[in-house]
Coordinates of C-alpha atoms in Angstrom, one line a residue:
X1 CA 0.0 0.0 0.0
X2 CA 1.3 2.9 -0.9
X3 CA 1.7 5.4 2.1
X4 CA 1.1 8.9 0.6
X5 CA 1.1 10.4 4.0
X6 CA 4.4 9.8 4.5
X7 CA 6.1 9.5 0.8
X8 CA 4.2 13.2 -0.6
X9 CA 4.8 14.9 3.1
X10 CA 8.5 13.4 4.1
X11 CA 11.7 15.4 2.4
X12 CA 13.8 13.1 0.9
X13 CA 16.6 13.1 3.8
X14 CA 14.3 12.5 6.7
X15 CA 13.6 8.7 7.9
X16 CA 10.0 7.4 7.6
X17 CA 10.3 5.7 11.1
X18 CA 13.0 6.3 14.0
X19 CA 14.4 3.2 16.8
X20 CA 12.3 4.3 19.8
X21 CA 14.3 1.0 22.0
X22 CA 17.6 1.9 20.4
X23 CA 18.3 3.5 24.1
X24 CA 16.7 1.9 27.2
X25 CA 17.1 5.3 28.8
X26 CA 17.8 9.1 28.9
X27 CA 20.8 8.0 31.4
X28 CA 22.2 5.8 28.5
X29 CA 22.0 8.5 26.0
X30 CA 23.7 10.8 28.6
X31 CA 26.4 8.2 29.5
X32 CA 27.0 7.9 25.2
X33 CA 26.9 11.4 24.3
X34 CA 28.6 13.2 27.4
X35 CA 31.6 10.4 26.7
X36 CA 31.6 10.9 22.6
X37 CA 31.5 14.3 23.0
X38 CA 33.4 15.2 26.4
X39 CA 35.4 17.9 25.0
X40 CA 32.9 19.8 23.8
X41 CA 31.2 22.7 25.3
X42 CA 27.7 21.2 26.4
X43 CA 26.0 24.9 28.2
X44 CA 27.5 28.3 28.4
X45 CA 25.7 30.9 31.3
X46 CA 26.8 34.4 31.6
X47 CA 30.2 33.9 29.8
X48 CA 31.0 30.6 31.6
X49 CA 31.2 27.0 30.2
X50 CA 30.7 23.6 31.2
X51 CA 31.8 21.0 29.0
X52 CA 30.4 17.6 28.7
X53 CA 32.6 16.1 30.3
X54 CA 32.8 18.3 33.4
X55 CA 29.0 18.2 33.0
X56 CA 28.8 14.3 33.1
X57 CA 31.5 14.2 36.5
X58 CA 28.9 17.5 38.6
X59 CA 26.4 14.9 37.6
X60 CA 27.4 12.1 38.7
X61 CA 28.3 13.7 42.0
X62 CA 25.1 15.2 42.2
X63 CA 23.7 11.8 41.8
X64 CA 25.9 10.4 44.2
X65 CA 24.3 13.1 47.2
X66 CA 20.8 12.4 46.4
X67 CA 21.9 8.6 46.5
X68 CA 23.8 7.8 49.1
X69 CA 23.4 11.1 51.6
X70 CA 20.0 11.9 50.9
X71 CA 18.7 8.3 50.7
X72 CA 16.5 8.7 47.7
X73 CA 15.0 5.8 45.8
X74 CA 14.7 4.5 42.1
X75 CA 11.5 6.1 41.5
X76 CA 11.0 8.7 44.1
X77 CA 10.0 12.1 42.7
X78 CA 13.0 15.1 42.8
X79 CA 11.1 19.0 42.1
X80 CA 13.3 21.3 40.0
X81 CA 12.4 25.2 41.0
X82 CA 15.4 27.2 38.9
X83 CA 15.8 29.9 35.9
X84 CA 17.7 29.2 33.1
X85 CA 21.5 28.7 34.7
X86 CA 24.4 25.7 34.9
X87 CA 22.8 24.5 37.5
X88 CA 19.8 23.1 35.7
X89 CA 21.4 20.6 33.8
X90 CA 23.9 19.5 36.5
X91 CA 20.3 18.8 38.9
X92 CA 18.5 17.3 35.9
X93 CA 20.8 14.7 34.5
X94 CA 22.4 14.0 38.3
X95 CA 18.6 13.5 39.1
X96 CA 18.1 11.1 36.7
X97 CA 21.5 9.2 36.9
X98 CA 19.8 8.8 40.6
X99 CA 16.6 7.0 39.2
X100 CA 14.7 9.7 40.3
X101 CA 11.4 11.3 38.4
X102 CA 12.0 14.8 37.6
X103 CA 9.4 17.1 38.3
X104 CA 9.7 20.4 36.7
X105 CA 8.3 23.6 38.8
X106 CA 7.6 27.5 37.3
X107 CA 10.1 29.3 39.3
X108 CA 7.1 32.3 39.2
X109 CA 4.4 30.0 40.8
X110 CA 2.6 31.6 43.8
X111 CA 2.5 29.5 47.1
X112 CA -1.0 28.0 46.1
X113 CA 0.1 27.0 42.7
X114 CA 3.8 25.5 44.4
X115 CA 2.0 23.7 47.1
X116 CA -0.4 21.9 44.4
X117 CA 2.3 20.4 42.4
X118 CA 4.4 19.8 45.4
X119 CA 1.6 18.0 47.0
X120 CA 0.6 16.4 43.8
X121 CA 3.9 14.5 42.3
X122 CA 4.4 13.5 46.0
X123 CA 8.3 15.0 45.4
X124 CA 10.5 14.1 48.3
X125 CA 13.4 16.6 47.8
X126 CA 13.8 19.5 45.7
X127 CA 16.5 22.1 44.3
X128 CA 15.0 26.0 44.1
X129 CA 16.8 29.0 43.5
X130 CA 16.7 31.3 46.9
X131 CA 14.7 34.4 45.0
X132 CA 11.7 32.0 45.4
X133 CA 12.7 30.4 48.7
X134 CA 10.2 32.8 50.5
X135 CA 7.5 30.9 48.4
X136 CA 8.8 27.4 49.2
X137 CA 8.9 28.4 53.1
X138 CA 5.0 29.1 53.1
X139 CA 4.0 25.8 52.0
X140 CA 6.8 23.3 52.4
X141 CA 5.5 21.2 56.0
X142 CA 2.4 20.7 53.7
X143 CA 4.4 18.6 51.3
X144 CA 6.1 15.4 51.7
X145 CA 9.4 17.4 50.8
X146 CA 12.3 16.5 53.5
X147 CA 15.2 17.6 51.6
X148 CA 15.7 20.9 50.1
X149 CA 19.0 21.9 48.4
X150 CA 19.3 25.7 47.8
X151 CA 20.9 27.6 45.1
X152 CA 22.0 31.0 44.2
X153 CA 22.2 32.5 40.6
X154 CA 26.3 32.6 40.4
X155 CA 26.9 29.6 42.2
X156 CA 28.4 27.5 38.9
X157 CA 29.9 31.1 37.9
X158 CA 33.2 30.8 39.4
X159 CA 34.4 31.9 43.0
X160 CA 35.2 35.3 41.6
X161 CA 32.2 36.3 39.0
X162 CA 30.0 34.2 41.5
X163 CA 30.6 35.8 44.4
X164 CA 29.7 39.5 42.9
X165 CA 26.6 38.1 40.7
X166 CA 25.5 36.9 43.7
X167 CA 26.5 40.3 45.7
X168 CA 24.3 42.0 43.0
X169 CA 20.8 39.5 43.3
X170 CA 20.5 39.6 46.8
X171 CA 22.4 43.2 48.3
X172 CA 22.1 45.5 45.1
X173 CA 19.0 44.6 43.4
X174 CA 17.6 43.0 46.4
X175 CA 16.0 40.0 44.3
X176 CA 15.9 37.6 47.5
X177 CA 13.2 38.0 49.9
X178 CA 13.9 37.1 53.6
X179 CA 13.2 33.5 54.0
X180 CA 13.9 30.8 56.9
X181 CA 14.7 27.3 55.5
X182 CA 17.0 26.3 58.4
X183 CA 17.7 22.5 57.5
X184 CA 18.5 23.4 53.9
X185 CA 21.8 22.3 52.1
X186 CA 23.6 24.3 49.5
X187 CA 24.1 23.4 46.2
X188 CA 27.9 23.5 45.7
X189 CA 27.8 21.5 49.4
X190 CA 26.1 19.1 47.7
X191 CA 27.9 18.5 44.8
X192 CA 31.2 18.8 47.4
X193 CA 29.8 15.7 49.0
X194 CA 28.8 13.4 46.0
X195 CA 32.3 13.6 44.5
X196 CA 33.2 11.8 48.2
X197 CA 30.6 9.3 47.3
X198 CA 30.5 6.3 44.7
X199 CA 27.1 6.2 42.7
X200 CA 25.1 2.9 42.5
X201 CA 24.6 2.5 39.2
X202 CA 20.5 2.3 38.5
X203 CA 19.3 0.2 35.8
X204 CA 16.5 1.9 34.0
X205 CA 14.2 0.6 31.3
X206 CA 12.1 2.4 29.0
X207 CA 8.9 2.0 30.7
X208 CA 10.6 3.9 34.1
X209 CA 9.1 7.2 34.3
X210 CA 11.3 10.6 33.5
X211 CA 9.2 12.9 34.4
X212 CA 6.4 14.3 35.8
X213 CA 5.7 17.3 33.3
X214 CA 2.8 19.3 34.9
X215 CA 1.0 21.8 32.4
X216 CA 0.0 25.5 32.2
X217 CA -3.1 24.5 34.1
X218 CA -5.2 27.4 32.0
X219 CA -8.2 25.3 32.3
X220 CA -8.1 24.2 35.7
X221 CA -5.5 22.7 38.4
X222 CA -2.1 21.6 36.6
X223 CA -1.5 18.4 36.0
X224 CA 1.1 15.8 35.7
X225 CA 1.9 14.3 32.5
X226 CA 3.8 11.1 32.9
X227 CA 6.7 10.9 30.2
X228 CA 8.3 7.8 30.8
X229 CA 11.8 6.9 29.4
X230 CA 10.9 5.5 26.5
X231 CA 8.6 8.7 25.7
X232 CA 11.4 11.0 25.4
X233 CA 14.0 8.6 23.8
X234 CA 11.3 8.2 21.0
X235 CA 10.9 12.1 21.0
X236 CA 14.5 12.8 21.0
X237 CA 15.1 10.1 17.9
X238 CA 12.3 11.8 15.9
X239 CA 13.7 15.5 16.7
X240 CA 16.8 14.4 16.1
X241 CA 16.2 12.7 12.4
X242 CA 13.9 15.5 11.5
X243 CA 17.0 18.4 12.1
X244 CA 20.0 16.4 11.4
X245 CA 20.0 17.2 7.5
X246 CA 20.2 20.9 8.6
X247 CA 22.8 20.5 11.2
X248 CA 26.2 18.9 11.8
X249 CA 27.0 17.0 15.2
X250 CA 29.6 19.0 17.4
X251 CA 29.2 22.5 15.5
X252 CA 26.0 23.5 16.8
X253 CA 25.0 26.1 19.1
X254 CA 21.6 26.8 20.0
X255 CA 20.5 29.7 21.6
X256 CA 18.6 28.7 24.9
X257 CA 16.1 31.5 26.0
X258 CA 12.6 30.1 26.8
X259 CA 12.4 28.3 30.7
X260 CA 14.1 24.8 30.3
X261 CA 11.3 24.3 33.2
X262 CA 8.9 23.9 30.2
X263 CA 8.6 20.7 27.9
X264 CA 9.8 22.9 24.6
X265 CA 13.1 24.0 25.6
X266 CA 13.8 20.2 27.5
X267 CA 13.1 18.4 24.3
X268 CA 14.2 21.3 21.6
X269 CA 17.2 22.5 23.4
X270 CA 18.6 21.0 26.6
X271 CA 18.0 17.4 25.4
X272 CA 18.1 17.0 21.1
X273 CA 21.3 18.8 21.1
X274 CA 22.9 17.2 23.8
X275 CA 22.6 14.3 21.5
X276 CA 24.0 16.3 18.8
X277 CA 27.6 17.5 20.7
X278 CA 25.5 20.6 20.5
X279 CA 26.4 23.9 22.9
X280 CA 23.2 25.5 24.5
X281 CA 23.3 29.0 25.6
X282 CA 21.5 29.7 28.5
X283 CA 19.7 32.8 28.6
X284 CA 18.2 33.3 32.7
X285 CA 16.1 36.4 32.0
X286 CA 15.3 37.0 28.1
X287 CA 12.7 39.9 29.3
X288 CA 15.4 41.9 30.0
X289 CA 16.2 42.1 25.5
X290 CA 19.1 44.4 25.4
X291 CA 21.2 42.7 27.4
X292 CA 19.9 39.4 25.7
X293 CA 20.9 41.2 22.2
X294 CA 24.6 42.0 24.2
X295 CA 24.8 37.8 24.8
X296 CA 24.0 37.4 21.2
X297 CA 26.3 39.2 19.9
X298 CA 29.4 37.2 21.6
X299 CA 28.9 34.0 20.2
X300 CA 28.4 32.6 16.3
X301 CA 24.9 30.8 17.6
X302 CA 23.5 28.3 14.8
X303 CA 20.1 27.7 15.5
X304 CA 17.4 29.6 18.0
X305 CA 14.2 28.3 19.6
X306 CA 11.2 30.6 20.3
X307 CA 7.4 31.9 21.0
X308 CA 5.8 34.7 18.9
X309 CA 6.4 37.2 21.7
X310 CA 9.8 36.3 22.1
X311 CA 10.6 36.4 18.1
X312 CA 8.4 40.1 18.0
X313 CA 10.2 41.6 20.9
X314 CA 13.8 40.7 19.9
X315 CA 12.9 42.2 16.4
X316 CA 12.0 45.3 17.8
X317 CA 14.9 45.6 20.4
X318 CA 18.0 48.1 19.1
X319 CA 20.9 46.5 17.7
X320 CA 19.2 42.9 17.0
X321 CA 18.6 43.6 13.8
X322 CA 22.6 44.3 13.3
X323 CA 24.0 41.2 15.0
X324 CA 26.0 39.0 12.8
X325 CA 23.1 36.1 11.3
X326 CA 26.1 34.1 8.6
X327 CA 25.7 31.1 11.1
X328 CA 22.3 30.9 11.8
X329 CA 20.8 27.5 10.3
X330 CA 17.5 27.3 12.1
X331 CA 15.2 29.1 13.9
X332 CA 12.0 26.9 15.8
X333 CA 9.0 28.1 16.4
X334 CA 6.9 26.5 19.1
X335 CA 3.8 27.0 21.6
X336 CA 1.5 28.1 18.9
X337 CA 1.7 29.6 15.7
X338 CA 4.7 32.5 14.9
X339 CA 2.3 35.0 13.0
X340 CA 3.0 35.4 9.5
X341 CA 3.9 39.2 10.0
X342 CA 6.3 38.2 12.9
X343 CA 7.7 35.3 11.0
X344 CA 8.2 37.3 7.5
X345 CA 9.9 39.9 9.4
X346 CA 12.3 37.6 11.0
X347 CA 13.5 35.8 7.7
X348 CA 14.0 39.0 6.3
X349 CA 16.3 40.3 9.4
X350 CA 17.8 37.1 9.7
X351 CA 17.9 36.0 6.0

């Protein structure tokens, strides 16, 4: 039978069908791709890198803590409350190297909306940046969380450029509300402990589940979709197969703006070009578009994802429209639609 819907709609370079069991787990395409491409730059945050291989060893440490300090389980759920910064993928893959179910959480949510999800995925510990700490205080003896590890922006930045980014959040700009989470455990502690500690190896199948991605909750309370292993290694083949005749493993650098808290950036950006030897850029606050346009400008960045109001406002920010485009191969739209006004205007700038 002749399959029209896939012969007349398919270009020629991209596979009719991808291997969804080609990878029993995320973990094993981390261990692969962190080890193929370990001296590559895998994120880049306020002019600081982390390669994969120094990504793969935080990890593993990070791993090692929620393992063998914290006493977390194969299974048990670990809430992720943090912006756009190096230590969201150091949490997220350490997490999973751990067995644990990630559970994503909107740095922005109100106490009502934080307790709900807290309450709901039944998370056990939990990483959040201390600007929302306040938040975390109000309803944390509601939860089942005994564990929180706390963060501050600059914390992967470097003893020097950490210690004044940090200075600046909470003294100058006066970002982080007074808060009193005695028993929590900072973040670089953490990661100080786990490379002391060996990692059980966990043996994950497909069928294990990732995450717990809760949605926007627009029409009601937010809820948890289940994404099992095998979801988003079947995801991450077919995102893979349908960019790979566009882009070249190792060379690519993706600019990394929208929340890696949401399912778009995970898939399109943290994850498909991890398997790619790809570099992402975090961006922590893309409302704030000049300086966003400045972190352009320093780096020859490949490929962008985006929303229509993201797209429009860097389009009508000053100086965008004179950075340097030559190495820009794709730009993603995703959410809904980019509207054809915002979306002509954008090829034209960016060819």
């Amino acid at each position: 039978m002749e399959k029209i819907w896939l012969e007349k709609s398919y270009p020629s370079d991209v596979p009719f069908e991808i291997d969804a069991d080609k990878y029993p787990s995320i973990v094993a395409m981390f261990t692969k791709y962190s080890s193929q491409f370990s001296d590559k730059t895998a994120f880049i945050n306020m002019g600081v890198s982390i390669s994969y291989a120094e990504l793969s060893l935080q990890a593993t440490a990070f791993a090692a803590y929620l393992q063998q300090d914290l006493g977390l389980q194969r299974g048990d759920k670990f809430a992720i409350m943090v912006p756009n910064c190096l230590q969201y993928p150091i949490a997220l893959f350490g997490a999973l190297l751990a067995g644990l179910t990630v559970v994503n959480v909107n740095p922005l949510y109100t106490a009502r909306e934080l307790e709900h999800q807290l309450k709901d995925s039944d998370a056990k510990a939990m990483l959040i940046i201390e600007n929302f700490a306040q938040t975390l205080e109000k309803v944390v003896d509601n939860t089942a969380v005994k564990h929180v590890i706390m963060t501050s922006l600059g914390d992967r930045l470097g003893l020097v450029k950490g210690t004044v980014v940090n200075c600046m959040v909470k003294y100058v700009k006066k970002m982080v509300p007074a808060f009193k989470l005695p028993h929590a455990v900072r973040f670089n502690t953490a990661l100080s402990l786990g490379l002391g500690l060996k990692l059980s190896p966990v043996d994950l199948c497909g069928d294990d589940l990732a995450f717990l991605q809760y949605t926007g909750g627009t029409t009601g309370l937010s809820k948890g979709a289940m994404l099992t292993h095998r979801n988003m290694v079947a995801n991450l083949q077919q995102a893979k197969a349908a960019i790979f005749p566009l882009l070249e493993e190792g060379n690519e650098l993706v600019v990394t703006a929208l929340p890696l808290y949401h399912i778009f950036a995970l898939t399109a950006n943290c994850l498909t070009f991890f398997t790619m030897g790809g570099t992402n850029l975090l961006i922590t606050n893309p409302r704030d578009m000049p300086n966003f346009v400045k972190e352009l400008s320093k780096y020859p960045f490949t490929a962008i994802t985006g929303v229509n109001t993201l797209f429009n406002g860097l389009l009508n920010t000053p100086g965008f429209s004179e950075l340097n485009f030559s190495t820009l191969k794709m730009s993603l739209g995703g959410g809904m639609a980019v509207q054809r006004p915002v979306a002509e205007r954008w090829q034209k700038v960016t060819g």
